[in-house]
Coordinates of C-alpha atoms and ligand atoms in Angstrom, one line a residue:
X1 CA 91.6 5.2 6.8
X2 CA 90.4 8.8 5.5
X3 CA 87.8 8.2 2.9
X4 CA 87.4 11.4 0.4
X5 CA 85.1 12.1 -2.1
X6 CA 84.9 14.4 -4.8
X7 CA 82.0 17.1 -4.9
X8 CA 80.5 19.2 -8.0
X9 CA 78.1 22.1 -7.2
X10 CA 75.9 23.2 -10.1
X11 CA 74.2 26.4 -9.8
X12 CA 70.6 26.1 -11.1
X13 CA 70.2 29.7 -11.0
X14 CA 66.5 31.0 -9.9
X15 CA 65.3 28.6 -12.3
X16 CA 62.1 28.9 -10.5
X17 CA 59.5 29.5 -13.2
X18 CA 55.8 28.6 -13.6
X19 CA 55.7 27.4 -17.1
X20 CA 52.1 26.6 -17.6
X21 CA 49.1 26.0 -16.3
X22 CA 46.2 24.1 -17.9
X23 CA 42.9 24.5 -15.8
X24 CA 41.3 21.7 -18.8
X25 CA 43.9 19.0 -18.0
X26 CA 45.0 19.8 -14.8
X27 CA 48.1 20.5 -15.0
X28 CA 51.6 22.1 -14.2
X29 CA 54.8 22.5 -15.9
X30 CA 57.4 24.0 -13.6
X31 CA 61.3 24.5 -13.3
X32 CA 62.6 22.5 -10.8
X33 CA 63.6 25.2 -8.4
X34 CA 59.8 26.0 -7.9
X35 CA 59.1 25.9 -4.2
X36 CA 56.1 24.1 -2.5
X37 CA 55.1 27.3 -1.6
X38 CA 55.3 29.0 -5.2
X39 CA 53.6 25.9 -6.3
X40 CA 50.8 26.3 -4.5
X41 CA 50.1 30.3 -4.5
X42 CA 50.6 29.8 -8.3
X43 CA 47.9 27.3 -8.7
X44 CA 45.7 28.3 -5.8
X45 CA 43.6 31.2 -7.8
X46 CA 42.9 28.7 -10.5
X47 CA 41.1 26.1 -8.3
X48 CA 44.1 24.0 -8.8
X49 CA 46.8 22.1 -5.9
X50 CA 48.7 19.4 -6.5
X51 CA 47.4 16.2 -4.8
X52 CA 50.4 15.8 -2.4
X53 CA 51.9 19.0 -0.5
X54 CA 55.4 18.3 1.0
X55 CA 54.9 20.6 4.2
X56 CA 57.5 23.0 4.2
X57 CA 57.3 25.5 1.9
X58 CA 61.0 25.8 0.7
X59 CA 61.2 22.3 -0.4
X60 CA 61.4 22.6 -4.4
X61 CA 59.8 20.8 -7.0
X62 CA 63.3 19.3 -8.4
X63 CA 64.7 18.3 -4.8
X64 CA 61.7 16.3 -3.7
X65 CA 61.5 14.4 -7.1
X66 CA 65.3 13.5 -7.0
X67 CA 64.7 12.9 -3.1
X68 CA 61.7 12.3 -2.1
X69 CA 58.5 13.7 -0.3
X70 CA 55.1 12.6 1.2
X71 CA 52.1 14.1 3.1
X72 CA 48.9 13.2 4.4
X73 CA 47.1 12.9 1.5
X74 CA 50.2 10.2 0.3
X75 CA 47.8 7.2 1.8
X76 CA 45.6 8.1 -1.5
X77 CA 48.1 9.5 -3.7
X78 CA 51.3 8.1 -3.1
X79 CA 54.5 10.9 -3.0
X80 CA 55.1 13.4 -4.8
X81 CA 56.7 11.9 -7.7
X82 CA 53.8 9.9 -8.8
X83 CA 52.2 13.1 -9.7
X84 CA 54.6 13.6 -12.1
X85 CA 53.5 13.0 -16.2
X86 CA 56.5 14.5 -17.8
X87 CA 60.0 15.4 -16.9
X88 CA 62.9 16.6 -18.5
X89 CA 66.5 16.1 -18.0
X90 CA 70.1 17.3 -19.1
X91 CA 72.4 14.3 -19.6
X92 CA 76.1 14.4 -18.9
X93 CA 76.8 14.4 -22.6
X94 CA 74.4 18.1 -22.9
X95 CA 71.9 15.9 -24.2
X96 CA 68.1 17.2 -23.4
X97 CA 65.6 14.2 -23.0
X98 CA 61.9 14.2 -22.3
X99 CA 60.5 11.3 -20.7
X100 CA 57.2 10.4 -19.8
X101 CA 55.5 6.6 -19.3
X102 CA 55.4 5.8 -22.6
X103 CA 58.4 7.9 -23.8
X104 CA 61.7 6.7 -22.2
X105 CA 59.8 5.3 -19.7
X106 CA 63.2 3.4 -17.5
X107 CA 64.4 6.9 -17.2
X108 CA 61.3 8.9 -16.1
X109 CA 60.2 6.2 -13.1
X110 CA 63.7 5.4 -12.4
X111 CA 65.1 8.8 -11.9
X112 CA 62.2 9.5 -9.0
X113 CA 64.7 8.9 -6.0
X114 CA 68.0 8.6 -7.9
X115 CA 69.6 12.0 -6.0
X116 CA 70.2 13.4 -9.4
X117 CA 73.0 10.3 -10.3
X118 CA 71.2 9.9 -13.7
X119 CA 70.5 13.6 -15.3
X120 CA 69.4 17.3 -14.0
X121 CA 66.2 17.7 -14.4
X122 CA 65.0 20.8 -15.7
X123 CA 61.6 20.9 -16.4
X124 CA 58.2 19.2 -14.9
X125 CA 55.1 18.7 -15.8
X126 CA 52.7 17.4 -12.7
X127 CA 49.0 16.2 -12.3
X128 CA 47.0 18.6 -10.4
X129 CA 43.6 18.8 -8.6
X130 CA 40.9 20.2 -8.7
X131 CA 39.6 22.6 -5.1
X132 CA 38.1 25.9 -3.7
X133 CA 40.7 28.2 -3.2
X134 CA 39.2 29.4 -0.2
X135 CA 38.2 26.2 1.1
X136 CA 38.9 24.9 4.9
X137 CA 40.5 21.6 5.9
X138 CA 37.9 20.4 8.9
X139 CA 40.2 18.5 11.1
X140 CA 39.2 15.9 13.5
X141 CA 42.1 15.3 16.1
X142 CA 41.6 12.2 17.9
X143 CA 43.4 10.7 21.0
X144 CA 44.3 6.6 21.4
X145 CA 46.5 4.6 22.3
X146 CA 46.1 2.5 19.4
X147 CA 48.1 4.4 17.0
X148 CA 48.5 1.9 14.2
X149 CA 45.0 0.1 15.0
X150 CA 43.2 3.6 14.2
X151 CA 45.4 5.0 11.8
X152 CA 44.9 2.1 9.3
X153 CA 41.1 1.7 9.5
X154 CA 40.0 5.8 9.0
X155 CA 41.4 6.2 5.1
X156 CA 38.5 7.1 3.6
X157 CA 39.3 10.7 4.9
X158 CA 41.2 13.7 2.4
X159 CA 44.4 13.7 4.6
X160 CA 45.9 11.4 7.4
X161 CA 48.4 11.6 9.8
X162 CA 49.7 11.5 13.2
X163 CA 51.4 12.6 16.0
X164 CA 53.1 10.0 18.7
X165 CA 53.2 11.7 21.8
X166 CA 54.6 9.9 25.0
X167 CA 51.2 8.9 26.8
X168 CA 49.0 9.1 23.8
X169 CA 48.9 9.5 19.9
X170 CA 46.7 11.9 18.0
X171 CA 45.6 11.0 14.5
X172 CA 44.5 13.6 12.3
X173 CA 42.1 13.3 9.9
X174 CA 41.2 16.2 7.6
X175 CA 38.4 16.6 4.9
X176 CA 38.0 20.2 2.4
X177 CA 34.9 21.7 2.9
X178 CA 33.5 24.7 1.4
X179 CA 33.8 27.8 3.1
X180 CA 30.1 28.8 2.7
X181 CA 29.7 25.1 4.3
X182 CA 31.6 26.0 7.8
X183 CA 29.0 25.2 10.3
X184 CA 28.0 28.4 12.5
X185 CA 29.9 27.5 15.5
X186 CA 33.1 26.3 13.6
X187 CA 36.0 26.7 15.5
X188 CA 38.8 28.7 13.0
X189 CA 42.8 28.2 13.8
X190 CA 45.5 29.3 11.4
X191 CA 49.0 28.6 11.9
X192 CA 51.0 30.7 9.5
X193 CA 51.1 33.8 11.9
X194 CA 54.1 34.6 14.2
X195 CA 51.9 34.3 17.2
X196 CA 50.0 31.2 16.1
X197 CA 51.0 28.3 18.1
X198 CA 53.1 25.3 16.5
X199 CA 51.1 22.7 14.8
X200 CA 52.3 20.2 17.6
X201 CA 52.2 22.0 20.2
X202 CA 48.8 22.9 19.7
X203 CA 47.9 19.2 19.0
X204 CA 48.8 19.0 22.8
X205 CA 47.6 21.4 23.9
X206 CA 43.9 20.9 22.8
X207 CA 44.1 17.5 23.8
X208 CA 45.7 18.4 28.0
X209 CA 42.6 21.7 28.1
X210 CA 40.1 18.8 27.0
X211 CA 39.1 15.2 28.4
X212 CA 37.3 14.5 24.3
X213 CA 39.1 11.9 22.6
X214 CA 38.1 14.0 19.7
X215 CA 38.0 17.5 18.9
X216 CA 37.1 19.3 15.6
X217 CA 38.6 22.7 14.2
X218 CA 38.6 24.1 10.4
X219 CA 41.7 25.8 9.0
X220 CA 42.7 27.6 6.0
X221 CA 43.6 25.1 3.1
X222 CA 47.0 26.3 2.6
X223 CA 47.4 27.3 6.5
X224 CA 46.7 22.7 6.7
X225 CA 49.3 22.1 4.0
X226 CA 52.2 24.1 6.1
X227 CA 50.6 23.3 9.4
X228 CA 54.3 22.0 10.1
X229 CA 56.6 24.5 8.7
X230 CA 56.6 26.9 11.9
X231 CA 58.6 25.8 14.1
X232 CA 59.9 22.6 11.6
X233 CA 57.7 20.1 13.3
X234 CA 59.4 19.9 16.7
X235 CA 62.9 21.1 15.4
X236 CA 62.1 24.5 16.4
X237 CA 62.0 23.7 20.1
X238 CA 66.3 22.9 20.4
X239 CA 66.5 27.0 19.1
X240 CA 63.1 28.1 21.5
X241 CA 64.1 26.0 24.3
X242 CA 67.4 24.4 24.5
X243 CA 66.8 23.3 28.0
X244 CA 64.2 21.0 26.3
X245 CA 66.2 17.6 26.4
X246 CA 67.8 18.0 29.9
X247 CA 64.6 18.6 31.2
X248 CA 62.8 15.8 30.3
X249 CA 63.3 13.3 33.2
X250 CA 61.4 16.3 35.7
X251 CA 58.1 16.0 36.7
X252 CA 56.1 17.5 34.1
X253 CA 55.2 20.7 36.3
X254 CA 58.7 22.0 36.2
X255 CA 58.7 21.4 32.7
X256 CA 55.9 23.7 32.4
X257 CA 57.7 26.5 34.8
X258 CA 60.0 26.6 32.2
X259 CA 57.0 28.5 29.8
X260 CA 56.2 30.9 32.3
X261 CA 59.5 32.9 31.5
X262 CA 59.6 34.7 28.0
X263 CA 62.3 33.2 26.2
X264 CA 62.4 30.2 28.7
X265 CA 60.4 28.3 26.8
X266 CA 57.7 27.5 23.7
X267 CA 55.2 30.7 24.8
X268 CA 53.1 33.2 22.8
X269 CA 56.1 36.1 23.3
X270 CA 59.2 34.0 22.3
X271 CA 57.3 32.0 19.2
X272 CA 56.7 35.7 18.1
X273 CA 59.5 37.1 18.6
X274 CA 61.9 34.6 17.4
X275 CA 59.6 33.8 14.4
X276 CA 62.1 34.8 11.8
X277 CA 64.3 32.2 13.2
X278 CA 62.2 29.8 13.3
X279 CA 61.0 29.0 10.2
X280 CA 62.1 25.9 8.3
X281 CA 64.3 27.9 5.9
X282 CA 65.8 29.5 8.3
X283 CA 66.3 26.3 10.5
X284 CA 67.8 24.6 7.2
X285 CA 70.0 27.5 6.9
X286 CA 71.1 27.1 10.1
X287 CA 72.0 23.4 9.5
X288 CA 73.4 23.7 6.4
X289 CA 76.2 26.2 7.7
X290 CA 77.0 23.5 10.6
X291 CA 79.8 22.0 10.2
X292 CA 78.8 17.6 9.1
X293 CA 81.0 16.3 12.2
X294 CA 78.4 18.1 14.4
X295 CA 75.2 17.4 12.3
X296 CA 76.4 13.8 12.1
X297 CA 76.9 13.6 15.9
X298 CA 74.2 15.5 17.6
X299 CA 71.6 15.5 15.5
X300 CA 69.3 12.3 14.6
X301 CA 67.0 12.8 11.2
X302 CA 65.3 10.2 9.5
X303 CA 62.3 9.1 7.3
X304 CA 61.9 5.8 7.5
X305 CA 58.4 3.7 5.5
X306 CA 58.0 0.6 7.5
X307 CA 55.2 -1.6 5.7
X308 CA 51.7 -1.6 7.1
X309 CA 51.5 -5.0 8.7
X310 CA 55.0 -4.2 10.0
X311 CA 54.2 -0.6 11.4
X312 CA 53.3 -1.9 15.2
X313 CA 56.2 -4.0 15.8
X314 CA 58.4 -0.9 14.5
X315 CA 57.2 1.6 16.9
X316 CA 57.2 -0.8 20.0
X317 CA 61.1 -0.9 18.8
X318 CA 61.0 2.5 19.3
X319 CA 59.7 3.0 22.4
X320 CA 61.0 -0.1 23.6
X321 CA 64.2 1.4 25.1
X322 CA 66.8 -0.4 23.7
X323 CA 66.5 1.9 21.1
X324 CA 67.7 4.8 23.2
X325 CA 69.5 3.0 25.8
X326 CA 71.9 5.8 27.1
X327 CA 69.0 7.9 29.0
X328 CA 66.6 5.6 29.1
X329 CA 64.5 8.0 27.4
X330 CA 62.2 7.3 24.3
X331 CA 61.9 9.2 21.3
X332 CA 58.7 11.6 21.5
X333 CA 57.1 13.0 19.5
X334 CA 57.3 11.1 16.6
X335 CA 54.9 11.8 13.0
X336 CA 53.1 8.7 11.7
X337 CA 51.8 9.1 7.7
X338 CA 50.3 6.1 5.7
X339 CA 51.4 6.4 2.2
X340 CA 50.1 4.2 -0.6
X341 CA 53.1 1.7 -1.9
X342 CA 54.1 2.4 -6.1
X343 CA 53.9 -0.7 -8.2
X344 CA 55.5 1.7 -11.3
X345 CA 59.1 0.9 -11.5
X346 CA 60.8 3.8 -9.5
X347 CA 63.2 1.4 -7.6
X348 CA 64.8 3.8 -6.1
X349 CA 61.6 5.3 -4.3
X350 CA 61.1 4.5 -0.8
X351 CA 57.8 3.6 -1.0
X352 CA 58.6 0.8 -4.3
X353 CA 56.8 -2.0 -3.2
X354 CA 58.8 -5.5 -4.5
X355 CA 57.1 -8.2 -5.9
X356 CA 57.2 -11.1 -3.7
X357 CA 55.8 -9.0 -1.3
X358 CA 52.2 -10.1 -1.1
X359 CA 50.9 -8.9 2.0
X360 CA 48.9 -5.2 2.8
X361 CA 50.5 -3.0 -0.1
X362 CA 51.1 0.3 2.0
X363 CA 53.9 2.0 4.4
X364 CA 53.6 3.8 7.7
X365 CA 56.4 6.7 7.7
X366 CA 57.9 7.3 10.8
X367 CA 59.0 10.6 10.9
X368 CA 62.4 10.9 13.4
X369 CA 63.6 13.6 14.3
X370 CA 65.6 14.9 17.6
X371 CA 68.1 15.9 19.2
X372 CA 69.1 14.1 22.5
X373 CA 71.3 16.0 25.7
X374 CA 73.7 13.0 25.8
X375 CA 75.0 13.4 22.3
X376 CA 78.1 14.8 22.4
X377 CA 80.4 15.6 19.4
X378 CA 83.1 12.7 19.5
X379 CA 80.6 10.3 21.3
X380 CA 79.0 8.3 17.9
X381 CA 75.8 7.8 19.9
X382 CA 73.8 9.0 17.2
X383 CA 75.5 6.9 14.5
X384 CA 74.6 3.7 16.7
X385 CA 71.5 5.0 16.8
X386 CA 71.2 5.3 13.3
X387 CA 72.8 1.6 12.1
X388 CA 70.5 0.0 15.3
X389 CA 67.6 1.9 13.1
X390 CA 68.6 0.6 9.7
X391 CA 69.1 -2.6 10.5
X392 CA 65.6 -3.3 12.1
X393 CA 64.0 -1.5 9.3
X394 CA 65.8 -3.9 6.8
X395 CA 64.4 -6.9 9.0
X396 CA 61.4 -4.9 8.8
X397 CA 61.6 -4.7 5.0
X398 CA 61.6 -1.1 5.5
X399 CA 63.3 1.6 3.5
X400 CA 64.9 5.3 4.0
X401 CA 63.9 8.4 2.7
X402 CA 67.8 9.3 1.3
X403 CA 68.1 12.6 2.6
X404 CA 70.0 11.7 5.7
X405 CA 72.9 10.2 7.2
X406 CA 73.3 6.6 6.3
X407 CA 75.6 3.9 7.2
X408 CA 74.7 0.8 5.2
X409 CA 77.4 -1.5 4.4
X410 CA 77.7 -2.2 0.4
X411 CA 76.2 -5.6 1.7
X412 CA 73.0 -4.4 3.3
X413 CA 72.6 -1.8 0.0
X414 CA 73.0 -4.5 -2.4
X415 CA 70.2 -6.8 -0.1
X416 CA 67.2 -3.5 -0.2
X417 CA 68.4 -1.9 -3.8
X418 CA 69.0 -3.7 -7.5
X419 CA 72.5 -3.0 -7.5
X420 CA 72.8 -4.6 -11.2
X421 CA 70.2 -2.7 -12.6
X422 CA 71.7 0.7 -11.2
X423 CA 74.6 -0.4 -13.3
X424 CA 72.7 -1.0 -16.3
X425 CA 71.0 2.4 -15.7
X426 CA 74.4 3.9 -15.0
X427 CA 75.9 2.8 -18.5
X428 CA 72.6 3.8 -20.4
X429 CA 72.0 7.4 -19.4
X430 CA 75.8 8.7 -17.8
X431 CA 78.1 5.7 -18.5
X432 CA 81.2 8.5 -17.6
X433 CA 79.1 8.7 -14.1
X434 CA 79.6 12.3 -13.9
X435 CA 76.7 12.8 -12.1
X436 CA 78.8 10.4 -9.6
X437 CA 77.0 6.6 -7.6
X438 CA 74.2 7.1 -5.7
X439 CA 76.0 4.9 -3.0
X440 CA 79.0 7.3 -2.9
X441 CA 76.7 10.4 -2.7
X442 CA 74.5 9.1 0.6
X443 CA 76.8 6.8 2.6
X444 CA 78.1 8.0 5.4
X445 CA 81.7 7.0 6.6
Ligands
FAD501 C1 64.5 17.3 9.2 C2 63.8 16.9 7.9 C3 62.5 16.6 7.9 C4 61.9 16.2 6.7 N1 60.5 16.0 6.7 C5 59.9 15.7 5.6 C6 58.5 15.5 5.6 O1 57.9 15.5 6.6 N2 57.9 15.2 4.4 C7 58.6 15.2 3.3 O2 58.0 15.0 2.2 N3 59.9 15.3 3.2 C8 60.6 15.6 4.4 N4 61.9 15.7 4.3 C9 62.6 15.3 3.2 C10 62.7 16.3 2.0 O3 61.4 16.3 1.4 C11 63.6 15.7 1.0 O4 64.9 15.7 1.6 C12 63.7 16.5 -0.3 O5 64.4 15.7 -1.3 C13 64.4 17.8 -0.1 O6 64.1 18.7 -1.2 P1 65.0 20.0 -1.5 O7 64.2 20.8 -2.4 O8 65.4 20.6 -0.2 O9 66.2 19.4 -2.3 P2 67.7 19.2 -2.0 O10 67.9 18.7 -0.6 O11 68.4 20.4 -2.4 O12 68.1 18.0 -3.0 C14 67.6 16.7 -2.8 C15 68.4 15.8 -3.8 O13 67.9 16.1 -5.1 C16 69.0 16.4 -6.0 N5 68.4 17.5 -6.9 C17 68.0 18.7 -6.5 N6 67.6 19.4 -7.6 C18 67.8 18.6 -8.7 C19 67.5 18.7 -10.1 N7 67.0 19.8 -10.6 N8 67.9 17.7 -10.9 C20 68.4 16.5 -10.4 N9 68.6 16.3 -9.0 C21 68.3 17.4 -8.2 C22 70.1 16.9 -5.0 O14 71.4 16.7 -5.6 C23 69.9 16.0 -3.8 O15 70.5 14.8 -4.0 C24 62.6 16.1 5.5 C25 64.0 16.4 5.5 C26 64.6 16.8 6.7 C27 66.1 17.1 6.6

């Protein structure tokens, strides 16, 4: 059976304007095309960022409400959307509503994560805080191989995350410190110039040079909050290196042959000439123009929260091998965040923490992302991978970030979201659903 589905494109236009900013109550009010990236340069001379950063700096301000977005500040601050103090949306009828936590209340929480299915929003306003503009992010990057052990136990930092490698993870911790604070000897590393290396990369790199299990470096403030755009995490390395995958199973000095030749490989003459191509934007744009058959097939995205006290048993799934069973291969790297649950009613949010849940109120997000030799257009290897990833996360009671490719049956939906409330939603603010069901607009068929 061929399942279709009707599609309506609005064109925001730039709609990319800083309304206001208000250095007394730190805030911002923003269109919703505002990139993380605007966001930030705007509010940088005033002292001012927001708490949580997205890390690529297209993502815009009214995407990652309606989607969703986290960083390593999210184990303090939640995502993005819980910055948020007042938004404003178009209804289907042309009515304009503002909403807030005491003004329409069901709307503002329960649009955060709702894909757009309940209005357009057009207008934000956003908690900010308060930092040097020139300040430094002093990161300690620390090697065990007890990811989850570690990662749980060292929040008293500004930012944490981490990066699962094969044979060891490395969490990253990160405080602001002044800039007239930088010790003497601080060691300085940017990564927003062509010829700076990947945030990754470098991770491992420091850590193969050194036999530490922790090393210290300071970088820029806004170089740390789009440490990860270059190069898209790891995406970049498919375009840098497509050799990458059907290499893997060789020892790892033939792997590293492979960087000795200029475009061969992740080196300082092909990350700087193919920096242009390798940004996120221009990654996305690459993805976007692919046709969904082959995105669908070849390519495995996901951002899954898995709750704390649940976190271990997820990754040992993962590296398990059952998981990728064709190769016998496991999925490396993979990014670990911690991000504080929401006890506001944004059901829709992946990080809504349910009530009869009483144990560690927090979520690890695995960050998946890959793209495997052995996937072959036609082959469905990725969309076993994906339901075989769903389903443990729902035993896991785990949920998605919805920006990717999803293959829940109406059954498993109904069991992780309030189907009847959706409904209710539905017939209060677009009882016409014009702005269409959000189970229509993510599942995959
Ligand atoms: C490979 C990959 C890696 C990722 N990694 C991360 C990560 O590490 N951290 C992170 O935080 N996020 C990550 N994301 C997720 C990303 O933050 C979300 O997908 C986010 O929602 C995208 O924002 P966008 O601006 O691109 O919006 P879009 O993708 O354009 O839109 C997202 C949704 O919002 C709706 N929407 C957009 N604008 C409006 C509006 N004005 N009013 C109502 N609805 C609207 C759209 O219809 C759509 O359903 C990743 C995504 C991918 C594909």
């Amino acid at each position: 059976m061929t399942k279709t589905r009707a599609s309506h494109f609005i064109n925001l236009g730039p709609a990319n304007r800083i309304i206001a900013i208000d250095t007394l109550s730190k805030t911002v009010t923003c269109e919703p095309s505002v990139t993380m990236e605007e966001l930030v340069d705007a509010l940088l001379p005033y002292n001012l960022v927001p708490a949580v950063v997205p890390e690529f700096k297209w993502l815009t301000v009214g995407g990652i409400l309606a989607g969703a977005g986290l960083e390593s500040s999210s184990f303090r601050y939640g995502q993005f959307g819980d910055l948020l103090i007042e938004a404003t949306y178009i209804l289907s009828n042309g009515q304009i509503i503002i909403c807030s936590p005491t003004k329409n209340s069901d709307l503002f929480y329960r649009a955060l994560g709702a894909c757009g299915t309940f209005g357009l929003l057009i207008r934000a306003t956003l908690n900010v805080l308060e930092v040097k503009s020139d300040c430094f992010v002093r990161c300690n990057y620390f090697r065990t191989n007890q990811p989850m052990e570690n990662l749980t136990s060292l929040l008293q930092h500004d930012y944490v995350d981490a990066i699962v490698f094969s044979d060891y993870t490395v969490i990253i911790t990160g405080e602001r410190i002044d800039k007239l604070k930088l010790p003497k000897t601080a060691k300085i590393q940017t990564f927003s110039k062509a010829w700076n290396p990947w945030y990754y990369q470098h991770i491992k790199a420091v850590h193969s040079k050194s036999n530490l299990t922790m090393i210290t470096e300071y970088v820029p403030l806004k170089d740390y909050l789009f440490r990860y755009d270059r190069g898209a995490f790891w995406m970049g390395r498919y375009i840098i290196n497509p050799l990458q995958d059907k290499v893997q199973c060789y020892p790892r000095y033939i792997r590293n042959l492979l960087n000795l030749f200029p475009f061969g490989g992740y080196n300082i003459l092909s990350r700087t000439l193919l920096a242009p191509i390798i940004t996120t934007f221009s990654l996305y744009k690459r993805l976007h123009a692919s046709p969904m058959s082959t995105i669908a097939e070849t390519l495995f995205f996901q951002d899954i929260y898995i709750p704390k006290s649940k976190a271990k048993e997820f990754l040992t799934f993962l590296q398990s091998g059952t998981f990728f069973m064709e190769d016998g291969g496991i999925l490396e790297p993979i990014w670990l965040c911690p991000i504080r649950s929401t006890l506001t009613s944004q059901k829709l949010s992946p990080h809504f923490w349910k009530n009869d849940r009483n144990d560690d109120q927090s979520f690890i997000d695995f960050g998946l992302w890959t793209h495997q030799s052995n996937w072959q257009i036609g082959s469905c290897s990725v969309r076993h991978a994906t339901k075989a990833l769903e389903e443990e996360a729902m035993r896991l009671g785990g949920r998605k970030m919805l920006y990717a490719h999803s293959y829940y049956s109406r059954d498993q939906w109904f069991s992780i979201y309030d189907v009847e409330w959706y409904k209710a939603m539905k017939r209060k603010w677009d009882p016409d659903y014009a702005w269409g069901d959000l189970y229509d607009k993510l599942i995959s068929y």
